[in-house]
mmCIF file of C-alpha atoms and ligand atoms in Angstrom:
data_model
loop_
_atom_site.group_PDB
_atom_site.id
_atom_site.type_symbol
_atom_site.label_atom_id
_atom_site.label_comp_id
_atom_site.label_asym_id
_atom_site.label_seq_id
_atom_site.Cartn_x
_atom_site.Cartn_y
_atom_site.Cartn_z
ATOM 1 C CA UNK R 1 -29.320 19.173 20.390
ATOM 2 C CA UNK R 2 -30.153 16.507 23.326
ATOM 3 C CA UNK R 3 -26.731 15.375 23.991
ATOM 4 C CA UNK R 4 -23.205 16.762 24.428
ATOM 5 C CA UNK R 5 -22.498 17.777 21.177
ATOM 6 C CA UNK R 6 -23.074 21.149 20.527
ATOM 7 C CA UNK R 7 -25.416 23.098 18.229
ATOM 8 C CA UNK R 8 -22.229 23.028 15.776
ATOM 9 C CA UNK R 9 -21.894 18.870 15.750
ATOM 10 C CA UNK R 10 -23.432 16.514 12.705
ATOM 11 C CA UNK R 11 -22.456 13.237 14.528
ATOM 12 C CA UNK R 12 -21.012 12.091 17.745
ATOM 13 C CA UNK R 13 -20.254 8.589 18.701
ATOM 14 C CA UNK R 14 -19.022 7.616 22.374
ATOM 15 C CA UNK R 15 -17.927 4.117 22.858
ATOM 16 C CA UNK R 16 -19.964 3.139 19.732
ATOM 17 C CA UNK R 17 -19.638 -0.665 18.806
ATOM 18 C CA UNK R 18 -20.916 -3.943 17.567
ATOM 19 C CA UNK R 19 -19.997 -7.806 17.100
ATOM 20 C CA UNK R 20 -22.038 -10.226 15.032
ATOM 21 C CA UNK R 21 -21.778 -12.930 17.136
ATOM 22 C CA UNK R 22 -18.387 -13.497 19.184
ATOM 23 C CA UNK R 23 -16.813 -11.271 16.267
ATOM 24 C CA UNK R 24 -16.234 -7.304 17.067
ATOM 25 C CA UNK R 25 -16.693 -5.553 13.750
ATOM 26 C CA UNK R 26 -16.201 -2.265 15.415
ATOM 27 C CA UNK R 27 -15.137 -1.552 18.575
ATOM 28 C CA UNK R 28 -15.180 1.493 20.907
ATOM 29 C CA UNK R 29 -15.559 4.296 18.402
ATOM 30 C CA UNK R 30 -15.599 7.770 19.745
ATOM 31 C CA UNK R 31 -15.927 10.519 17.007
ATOM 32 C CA UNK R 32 -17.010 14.444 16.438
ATOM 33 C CA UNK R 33 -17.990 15.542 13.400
ATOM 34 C CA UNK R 34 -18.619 19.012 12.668
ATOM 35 C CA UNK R 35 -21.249 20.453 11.007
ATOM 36 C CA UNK R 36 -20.282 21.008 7.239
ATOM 37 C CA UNK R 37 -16.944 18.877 7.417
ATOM 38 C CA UNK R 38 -16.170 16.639 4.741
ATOM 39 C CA UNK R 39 -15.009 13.585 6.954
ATOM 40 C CA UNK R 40 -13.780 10.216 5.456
ATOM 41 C CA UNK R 41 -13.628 6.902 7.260
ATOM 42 C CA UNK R 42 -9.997 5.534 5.604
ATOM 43 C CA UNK R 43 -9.331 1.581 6.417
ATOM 44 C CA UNK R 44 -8.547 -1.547 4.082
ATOM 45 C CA UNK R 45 -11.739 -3.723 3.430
ATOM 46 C CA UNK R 46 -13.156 -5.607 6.664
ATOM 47 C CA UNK R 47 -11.641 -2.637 8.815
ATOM 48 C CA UNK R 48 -15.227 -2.063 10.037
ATOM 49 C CA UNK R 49 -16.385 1.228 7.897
ATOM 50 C CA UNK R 50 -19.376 -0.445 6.556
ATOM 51 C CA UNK R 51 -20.244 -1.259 9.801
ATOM 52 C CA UNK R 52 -19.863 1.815 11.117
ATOM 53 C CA UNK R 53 -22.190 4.045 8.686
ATOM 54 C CA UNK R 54 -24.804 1.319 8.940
ATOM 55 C CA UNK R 55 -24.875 2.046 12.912
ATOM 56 C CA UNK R 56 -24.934 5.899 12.332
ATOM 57 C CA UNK R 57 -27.592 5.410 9.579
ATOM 58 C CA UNK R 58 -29.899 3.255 12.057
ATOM 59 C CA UNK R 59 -29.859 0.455 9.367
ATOM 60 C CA UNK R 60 -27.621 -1.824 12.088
ATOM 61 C CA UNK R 61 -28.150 -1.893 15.879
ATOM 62 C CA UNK R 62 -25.059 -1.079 18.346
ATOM 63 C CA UNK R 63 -24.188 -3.267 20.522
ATOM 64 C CA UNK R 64 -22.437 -0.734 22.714
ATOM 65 C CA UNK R 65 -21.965 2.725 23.021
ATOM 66 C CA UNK R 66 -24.212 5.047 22.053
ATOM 67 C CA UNK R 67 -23.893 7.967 19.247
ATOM 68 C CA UNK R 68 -26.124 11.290 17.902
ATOM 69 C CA UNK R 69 -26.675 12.257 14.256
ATOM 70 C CA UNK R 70 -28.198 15.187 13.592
ATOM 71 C CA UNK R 71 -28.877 15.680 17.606
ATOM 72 C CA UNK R 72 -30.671 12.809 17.485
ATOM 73 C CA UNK R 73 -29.770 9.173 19.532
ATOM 74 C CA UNK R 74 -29.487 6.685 16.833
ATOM 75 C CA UNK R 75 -31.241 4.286 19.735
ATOM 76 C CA UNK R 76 -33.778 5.764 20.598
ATOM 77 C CA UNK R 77 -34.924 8.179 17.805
ATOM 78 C CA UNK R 78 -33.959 6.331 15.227
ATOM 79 C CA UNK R 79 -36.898 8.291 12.901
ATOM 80 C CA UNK R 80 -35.257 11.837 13.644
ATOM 81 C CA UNK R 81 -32.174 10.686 12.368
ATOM 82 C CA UNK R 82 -33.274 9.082 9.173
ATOM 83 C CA UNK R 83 -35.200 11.885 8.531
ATOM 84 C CA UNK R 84 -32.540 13.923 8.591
ATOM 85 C CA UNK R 85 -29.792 11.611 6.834
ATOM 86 C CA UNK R 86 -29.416 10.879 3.501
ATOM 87 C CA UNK R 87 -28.135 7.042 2.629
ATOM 88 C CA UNK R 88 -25.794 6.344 -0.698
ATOM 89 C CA UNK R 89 -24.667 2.810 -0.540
ATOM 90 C CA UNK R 90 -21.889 0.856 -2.552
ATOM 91 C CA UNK R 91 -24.913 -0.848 -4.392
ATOM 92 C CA UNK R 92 -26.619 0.695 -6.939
ATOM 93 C CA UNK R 93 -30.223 0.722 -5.911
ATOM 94 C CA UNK R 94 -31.776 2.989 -8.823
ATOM 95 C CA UNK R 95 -34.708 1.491 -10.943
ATOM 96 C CA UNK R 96 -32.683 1.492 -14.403
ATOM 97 C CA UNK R 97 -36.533 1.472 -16.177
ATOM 98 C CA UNK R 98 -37.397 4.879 -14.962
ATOM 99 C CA UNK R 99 -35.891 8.265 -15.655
ATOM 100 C CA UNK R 100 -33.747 10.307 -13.763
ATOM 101 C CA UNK R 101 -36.216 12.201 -12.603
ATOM 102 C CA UNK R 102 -39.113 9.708 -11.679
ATOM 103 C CA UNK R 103 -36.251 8.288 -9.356
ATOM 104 C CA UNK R 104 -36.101 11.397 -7.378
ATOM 105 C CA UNK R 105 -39.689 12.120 -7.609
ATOM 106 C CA UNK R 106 -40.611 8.396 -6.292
ATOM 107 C CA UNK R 107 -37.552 9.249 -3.052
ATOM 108 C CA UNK R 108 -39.750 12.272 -2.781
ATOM 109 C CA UNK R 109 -42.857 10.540 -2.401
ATOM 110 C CA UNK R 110 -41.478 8.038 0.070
ATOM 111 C CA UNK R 111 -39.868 10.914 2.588
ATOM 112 C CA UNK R 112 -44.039 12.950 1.841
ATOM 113 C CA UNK R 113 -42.645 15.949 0.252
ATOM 114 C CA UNK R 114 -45.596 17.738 -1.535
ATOM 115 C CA UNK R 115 -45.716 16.758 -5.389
ATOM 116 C CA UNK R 116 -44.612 20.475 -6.552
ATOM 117 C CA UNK R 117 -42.169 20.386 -3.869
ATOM 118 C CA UNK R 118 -40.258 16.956 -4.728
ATOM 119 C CA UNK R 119 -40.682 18.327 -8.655
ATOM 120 C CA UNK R 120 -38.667 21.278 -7.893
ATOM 121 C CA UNK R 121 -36.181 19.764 -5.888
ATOM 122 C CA UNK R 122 -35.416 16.829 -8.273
ATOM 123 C CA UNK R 123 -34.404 19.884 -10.744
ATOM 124 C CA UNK R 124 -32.177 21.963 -8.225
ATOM 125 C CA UNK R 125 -30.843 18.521 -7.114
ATOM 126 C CA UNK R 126 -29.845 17.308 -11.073
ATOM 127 C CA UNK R 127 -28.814 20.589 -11.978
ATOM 128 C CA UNK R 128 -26.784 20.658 -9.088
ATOM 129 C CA UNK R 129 -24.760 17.406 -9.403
ATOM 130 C CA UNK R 130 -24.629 18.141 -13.498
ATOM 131 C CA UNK R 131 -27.554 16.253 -14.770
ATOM 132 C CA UNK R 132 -30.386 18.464 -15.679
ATOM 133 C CA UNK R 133 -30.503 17.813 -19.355
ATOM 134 C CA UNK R 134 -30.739 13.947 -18.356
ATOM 135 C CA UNK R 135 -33.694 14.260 -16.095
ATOM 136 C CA UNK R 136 -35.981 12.747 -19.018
ATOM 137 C CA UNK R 137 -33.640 9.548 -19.884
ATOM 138 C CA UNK R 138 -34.404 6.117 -18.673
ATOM 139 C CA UNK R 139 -31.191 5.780 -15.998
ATOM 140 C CA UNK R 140 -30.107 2.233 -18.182
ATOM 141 C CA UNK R 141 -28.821 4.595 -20.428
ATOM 142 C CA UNK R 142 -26.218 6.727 -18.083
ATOM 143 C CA UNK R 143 -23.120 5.667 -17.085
ATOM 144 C CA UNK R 144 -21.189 4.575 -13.989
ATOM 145 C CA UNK R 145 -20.261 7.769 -12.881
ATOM 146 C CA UNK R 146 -23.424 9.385 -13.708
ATOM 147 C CA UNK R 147 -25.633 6.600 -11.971
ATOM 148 C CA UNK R 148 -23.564 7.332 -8.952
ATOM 149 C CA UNK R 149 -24.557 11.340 -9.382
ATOM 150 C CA UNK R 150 -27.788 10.530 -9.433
ATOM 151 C CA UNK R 151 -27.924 8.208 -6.311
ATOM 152 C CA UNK R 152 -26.299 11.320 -4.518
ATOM 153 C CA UNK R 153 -28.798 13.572 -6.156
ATOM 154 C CA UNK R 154 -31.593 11.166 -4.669
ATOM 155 C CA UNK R 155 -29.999 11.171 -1.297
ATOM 156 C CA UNK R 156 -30.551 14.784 -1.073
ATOM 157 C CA UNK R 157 -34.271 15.129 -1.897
ATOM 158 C CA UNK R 158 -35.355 15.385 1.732
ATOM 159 C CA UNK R 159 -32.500 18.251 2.406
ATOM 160 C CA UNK R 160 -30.985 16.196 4.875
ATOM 161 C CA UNK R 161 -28.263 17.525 7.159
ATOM 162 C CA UNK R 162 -25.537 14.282 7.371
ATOM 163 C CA UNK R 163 -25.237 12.675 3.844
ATOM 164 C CA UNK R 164 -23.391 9.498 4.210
ATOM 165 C CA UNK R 165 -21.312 7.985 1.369
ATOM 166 C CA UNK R 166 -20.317 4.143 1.439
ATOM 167 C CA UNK R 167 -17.495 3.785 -0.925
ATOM 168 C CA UNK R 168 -18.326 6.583 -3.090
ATOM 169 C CA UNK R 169 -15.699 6.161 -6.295
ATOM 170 C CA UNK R 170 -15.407 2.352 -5.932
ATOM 171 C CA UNK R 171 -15.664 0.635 -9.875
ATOM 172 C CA UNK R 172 -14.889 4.489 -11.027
ATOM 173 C CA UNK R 173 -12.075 5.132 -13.098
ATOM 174 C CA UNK R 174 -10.086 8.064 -12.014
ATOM 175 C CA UNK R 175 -11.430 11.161 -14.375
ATOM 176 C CA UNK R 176 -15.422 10.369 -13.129
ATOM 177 C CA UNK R 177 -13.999 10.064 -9.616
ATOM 178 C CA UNK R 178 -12.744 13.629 -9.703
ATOM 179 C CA UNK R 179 -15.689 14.856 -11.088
ATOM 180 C CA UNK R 180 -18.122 13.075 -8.494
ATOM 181 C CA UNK R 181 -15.685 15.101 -5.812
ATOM 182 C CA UNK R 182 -16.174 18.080 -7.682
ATOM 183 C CA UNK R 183 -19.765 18.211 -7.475
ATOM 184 C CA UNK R 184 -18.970 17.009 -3.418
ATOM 185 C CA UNK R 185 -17.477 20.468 -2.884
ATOM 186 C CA UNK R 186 -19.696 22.234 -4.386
ATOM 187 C CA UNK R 187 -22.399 20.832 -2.325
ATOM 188 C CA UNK R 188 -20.593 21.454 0.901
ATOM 189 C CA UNK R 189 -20.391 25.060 -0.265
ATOM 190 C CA UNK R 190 -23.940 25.522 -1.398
ATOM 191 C CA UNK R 191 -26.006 23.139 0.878
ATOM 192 C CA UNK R 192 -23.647 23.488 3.957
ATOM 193 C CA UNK R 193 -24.332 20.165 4.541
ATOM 194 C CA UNK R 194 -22.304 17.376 6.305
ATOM 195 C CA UNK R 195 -20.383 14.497 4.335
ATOM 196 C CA UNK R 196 -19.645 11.544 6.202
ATOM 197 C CA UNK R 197 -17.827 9.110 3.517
ATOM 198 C CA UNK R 198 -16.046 5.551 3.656
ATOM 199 C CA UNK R 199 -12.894 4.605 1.791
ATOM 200 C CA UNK R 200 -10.159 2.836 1.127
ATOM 201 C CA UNK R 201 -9.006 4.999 -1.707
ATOM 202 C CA UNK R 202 -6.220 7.087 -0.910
ATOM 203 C CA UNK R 203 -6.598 9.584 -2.863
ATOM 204 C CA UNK R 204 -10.097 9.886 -1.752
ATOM 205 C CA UNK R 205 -9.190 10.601 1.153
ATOM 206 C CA UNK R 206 -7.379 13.760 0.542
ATOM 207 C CA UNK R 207 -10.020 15.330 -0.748
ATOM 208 C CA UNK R 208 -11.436 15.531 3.066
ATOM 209 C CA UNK R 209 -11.058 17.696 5.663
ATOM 210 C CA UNK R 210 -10.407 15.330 8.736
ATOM 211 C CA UNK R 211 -10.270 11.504 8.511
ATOM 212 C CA UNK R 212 -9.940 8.644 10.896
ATOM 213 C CA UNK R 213 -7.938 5.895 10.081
ATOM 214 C CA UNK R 214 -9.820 2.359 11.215
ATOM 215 C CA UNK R 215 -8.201 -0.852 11.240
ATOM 216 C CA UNK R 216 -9.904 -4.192 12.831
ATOM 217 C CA UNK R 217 -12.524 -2.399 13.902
ATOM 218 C CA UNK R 218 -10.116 0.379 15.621
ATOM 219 C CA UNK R 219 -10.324 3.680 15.388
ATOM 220 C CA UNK R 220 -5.897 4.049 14.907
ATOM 221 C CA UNK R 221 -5.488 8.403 13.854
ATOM 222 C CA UNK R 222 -7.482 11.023 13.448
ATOM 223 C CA UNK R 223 -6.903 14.231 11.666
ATOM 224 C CA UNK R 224 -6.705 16.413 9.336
ATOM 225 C CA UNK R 225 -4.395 14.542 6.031
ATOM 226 C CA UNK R 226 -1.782 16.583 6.447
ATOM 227 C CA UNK R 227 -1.793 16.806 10.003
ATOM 228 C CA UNK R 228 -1.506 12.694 9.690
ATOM 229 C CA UNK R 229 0.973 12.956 7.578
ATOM 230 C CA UNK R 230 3.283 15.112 9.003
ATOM 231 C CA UNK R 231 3.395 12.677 11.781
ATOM 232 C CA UNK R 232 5.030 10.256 9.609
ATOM 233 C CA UNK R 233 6.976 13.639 8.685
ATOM 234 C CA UNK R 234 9.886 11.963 6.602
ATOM 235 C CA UNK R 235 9.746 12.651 2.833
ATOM 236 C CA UNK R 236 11.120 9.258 0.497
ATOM 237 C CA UNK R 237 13.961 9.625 -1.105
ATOM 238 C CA UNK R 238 14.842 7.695 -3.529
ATOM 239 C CA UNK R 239 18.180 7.387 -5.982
ATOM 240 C CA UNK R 240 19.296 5.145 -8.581
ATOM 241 C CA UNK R 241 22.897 5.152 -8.961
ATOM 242 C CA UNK R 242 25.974 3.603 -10.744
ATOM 243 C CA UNK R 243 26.588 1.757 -7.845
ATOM 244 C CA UNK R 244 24.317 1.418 -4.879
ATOM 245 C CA UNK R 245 26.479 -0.396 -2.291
ATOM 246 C CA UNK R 246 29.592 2.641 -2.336
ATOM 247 C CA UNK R 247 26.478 4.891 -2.095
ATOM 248 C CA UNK R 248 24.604 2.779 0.725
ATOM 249 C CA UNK R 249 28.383 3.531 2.562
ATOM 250 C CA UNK R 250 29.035 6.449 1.582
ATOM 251 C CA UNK R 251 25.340 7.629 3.064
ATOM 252 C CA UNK R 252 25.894 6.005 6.129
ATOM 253 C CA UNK R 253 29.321 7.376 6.722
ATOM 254 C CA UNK R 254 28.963 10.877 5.560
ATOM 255 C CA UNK R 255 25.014 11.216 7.599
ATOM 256 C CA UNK R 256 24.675 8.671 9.348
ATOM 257 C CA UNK R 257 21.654 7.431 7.796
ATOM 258 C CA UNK R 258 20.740 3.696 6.593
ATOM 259 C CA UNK R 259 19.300 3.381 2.882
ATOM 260 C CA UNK R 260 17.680 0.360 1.957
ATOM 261 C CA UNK R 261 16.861 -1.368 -1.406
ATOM 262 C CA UNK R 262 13.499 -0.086 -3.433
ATOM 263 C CA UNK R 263 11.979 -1.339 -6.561
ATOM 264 C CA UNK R 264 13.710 1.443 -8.352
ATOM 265 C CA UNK R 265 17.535 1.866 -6.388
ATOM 266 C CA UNK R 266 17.763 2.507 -2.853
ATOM 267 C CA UNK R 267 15.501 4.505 -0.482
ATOM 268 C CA UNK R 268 16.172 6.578 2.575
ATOM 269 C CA UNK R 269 12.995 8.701 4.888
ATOM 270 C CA UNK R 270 14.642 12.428 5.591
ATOM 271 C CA UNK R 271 12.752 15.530 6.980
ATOM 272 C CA UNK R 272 13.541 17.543 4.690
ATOM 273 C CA UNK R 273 14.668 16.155 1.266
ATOM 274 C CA UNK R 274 14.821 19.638 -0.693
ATOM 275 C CA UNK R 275 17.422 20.464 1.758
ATOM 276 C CA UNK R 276 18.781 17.221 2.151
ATOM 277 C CA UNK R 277 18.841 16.080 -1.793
ATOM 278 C CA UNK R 278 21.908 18.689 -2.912
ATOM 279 C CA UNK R 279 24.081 17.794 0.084
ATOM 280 C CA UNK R 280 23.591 14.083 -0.451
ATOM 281 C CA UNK R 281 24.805 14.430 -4.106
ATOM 282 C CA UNK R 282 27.480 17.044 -3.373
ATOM 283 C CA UNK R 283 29.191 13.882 -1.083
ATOM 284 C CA UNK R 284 28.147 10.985 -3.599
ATOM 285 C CA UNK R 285 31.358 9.879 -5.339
ATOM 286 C CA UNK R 286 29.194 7.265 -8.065
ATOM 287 C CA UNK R 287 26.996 8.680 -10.934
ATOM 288 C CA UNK R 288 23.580 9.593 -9.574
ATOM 289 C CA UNK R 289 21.368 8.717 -12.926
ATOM 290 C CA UNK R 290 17.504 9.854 -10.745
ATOM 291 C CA UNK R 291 16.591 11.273 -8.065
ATOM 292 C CA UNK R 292 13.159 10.782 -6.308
ATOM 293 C CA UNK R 293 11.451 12.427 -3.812
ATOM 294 C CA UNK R 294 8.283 11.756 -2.563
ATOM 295 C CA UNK R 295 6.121 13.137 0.516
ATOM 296 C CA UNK R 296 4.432 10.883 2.507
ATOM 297 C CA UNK R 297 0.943 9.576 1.369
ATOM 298 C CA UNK R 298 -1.935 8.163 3.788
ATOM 299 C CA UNK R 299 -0.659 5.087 2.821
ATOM 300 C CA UNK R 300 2.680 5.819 5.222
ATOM 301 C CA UNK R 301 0.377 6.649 7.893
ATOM 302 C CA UNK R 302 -1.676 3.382 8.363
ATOM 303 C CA UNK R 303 1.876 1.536 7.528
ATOM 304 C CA UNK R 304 3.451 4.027 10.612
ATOM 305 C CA UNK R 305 0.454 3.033 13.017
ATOM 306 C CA UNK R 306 -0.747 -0.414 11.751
ATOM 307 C CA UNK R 307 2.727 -1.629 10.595
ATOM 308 C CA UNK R 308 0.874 -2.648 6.920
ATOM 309 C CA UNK R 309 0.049 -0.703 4.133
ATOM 310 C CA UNK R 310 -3.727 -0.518 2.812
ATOM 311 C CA UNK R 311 -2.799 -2.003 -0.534
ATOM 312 C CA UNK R 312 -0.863 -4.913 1.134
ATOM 313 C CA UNK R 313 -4.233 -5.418 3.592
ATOM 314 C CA UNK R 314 -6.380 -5.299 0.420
ATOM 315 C CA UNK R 315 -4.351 -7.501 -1.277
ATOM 316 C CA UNK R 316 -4.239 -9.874 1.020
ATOM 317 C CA UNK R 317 -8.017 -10.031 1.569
ATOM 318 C CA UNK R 318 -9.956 -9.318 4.797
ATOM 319 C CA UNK R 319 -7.003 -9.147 7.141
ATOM 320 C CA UNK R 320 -6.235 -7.771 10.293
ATOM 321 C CA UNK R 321 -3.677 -7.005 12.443
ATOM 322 C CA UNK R 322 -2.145 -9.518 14.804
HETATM 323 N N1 ATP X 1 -23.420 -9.582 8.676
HETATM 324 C C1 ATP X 1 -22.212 -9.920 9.120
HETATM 325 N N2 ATP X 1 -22.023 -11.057 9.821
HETATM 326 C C2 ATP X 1 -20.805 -11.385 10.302
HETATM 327 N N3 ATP X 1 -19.696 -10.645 10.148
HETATM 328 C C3 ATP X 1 -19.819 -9.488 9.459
HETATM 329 C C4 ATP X 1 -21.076 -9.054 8.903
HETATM 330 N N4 ATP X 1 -20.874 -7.874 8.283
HETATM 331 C C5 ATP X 1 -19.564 -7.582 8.432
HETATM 332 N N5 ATP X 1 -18.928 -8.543 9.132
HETATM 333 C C6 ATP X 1 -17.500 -8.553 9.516
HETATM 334 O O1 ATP X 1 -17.231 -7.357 10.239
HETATM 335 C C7 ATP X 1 -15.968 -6.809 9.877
HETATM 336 C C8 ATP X 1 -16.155 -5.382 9.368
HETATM 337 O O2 ATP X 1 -16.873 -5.422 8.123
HETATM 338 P P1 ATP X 1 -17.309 -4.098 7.339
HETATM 339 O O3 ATP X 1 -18.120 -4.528 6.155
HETATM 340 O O4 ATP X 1 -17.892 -3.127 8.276
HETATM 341 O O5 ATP X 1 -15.897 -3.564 6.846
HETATM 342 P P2 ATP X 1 -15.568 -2.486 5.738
HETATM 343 O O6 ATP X 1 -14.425 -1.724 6.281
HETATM 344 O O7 ATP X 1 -16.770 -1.738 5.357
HETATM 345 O O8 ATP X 1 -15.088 -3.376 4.512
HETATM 346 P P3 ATP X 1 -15.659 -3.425 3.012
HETATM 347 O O9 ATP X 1 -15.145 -2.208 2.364
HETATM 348 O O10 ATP X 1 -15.038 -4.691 2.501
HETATM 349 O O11 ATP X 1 -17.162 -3.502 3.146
HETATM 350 C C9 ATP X 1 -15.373 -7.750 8.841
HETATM 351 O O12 ATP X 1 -14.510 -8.639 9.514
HETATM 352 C C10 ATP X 1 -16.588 -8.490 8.296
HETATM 353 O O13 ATP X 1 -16.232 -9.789 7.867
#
């Protein structure tokens, strides 16, 4: 390792930023990963993550800060860290005439793995993301979820240490998505290798073990999703009653608390709702036809920091804050 890292870090970025132009895309990133973490980059689109993994992966220059993959300076070893990265973009960029396996074989050939070598891999690396019987069919014939497989099958031919993930699940529906995770764990747990993944899925998310969330190009929380969460720390509660303005008093006389109107009756944010829920309805004088309660999602912690929610930023295009 050349910098301050540590023998146990996959990336570290110090001050790490760059503007096209008079425009900051990303600004002042500091981050540690650990070796063998599964950490996600969580922001709305335009937030900068893009721009971010193309800096680690030496595809885009910095212009400031400075940052290690691998133990190597993206700067100024640029061909230590790609050697040890492996690349899976939001584009496909498979050759739908060949196979499966002449895709991996012609990665193999471009990183100089010996031709027995890059066969045998290409096999460990199907079986291993659940496409070994495919390695024979032209790749025009698989589908979404399998194409993306197969890119992160490719991106581990050179048993690289860091394997970065742009938008993993995007276009997926929901049952492939869970499956493309499924084979994620099972790498970490079998290749011990690092996965450094952007999003702005929620649930996608979850599934890592420490995210930051970026916004603008800043770096806003960091942690592990629960830890994030319980910052917010309120669970939702929501009711639908027989009449919501008695029970908007009554709530406010009897705790001291101010619920507001939801899509679906009122809402109030307690600590603890399982505690909370029976006294509420024990002092509720109208009929109480549901009762709701939700924890807080990732979603509540960008709107707690940012003061938006992802959905509303995606919705709303390429916006940022302020
Ligand atoms: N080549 C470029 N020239 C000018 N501005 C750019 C360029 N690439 C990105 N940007 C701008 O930099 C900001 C960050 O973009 P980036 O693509 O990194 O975000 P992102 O979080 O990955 O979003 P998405 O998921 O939509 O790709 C955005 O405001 C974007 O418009």
């Amino acid at each position: 390792m050349n910098g301050d890292g540590g023998a146990g870090t996959a990336v570290l970025a110090r001050g790490l930023g760059k503007s096209y132009g008079a425009v900051p895309a990303v600004r002042d990133l500091d981050l540690t990963v650990s070796s063998g973490e599964i950490f996600g980059f969580l922001g709305p689109n335009g937030a900068g993550k893009s721009t971010s993994i193309g800096m680690l992966s030496t595809l885009l220059r910095p212009t400031a800060g400075r940052a290690e993959v691998a133990g190597h300076d993206i700067r100024h070893e640029p061909d230590e860290v790609r050697r040890r990265i492996g690349l899976v973009f939001q584009e496909t960029t498979l050759d739908v005439d060949l196979t499966a396996g002449q895709n991996l074989r012609f990665h193999a050939d471009l990183y100089g793995l010996p031709r027995r070598e890059g066969r045998d891999r290409a096999l460990t690396m199907l079986d291993l993301m659940g496409l070994a019987e495919r390695h024979s069919d032209p790749v025009r014939t698989f589908s979404g979820g399998m194409r993306r497989r197969l890119e992160i099958a490719r991106g581990l031919m050179h048993t690289p240490r860091v394997l970065f993930l742009d938008e993993p699940t995007t276009g997926l529906d929901p049952q492939t998505r869970a499956v493309i995770w499924e084979h994620l764990h099972q790498l970490r747990e079998e290749q011990g290798i690092t996965v450094f993944l952007s999003t702005h899925h929620l649930e996608e998310a979850e599934h890592c073990d420490r995210i930051v969330i970026i916004d603008g190009g800043h770096l806003v929380a960091e942690g592990t999703p629960s830890a994030l969460k319980a910052v917010v720390g309120a669970d939702l509660v929501v009711l639908r009653t027989g009449d919501d303005d008695t029970a908007v008093r009554t709530i406010r006389e009897r705790f001291g608390l101010e619920a507001t109107p939801e899509p679906r009756g009122i809402g109030l944010r307690v600590s603890d709702a399982p505690g909370f829920v029976p006294r509420l309805c024990a002092e509720l004088t109208v009929p109480v036809h549901s009762v709701t309660v939700t924890p807080p999602t990732l979603d509540d912690v960008f709107l707690h920091y940012t003061g938006r929610t992802i959905r509303e930023v995606d919705a709303g295009g390429r916006g940022t804050k302020g």
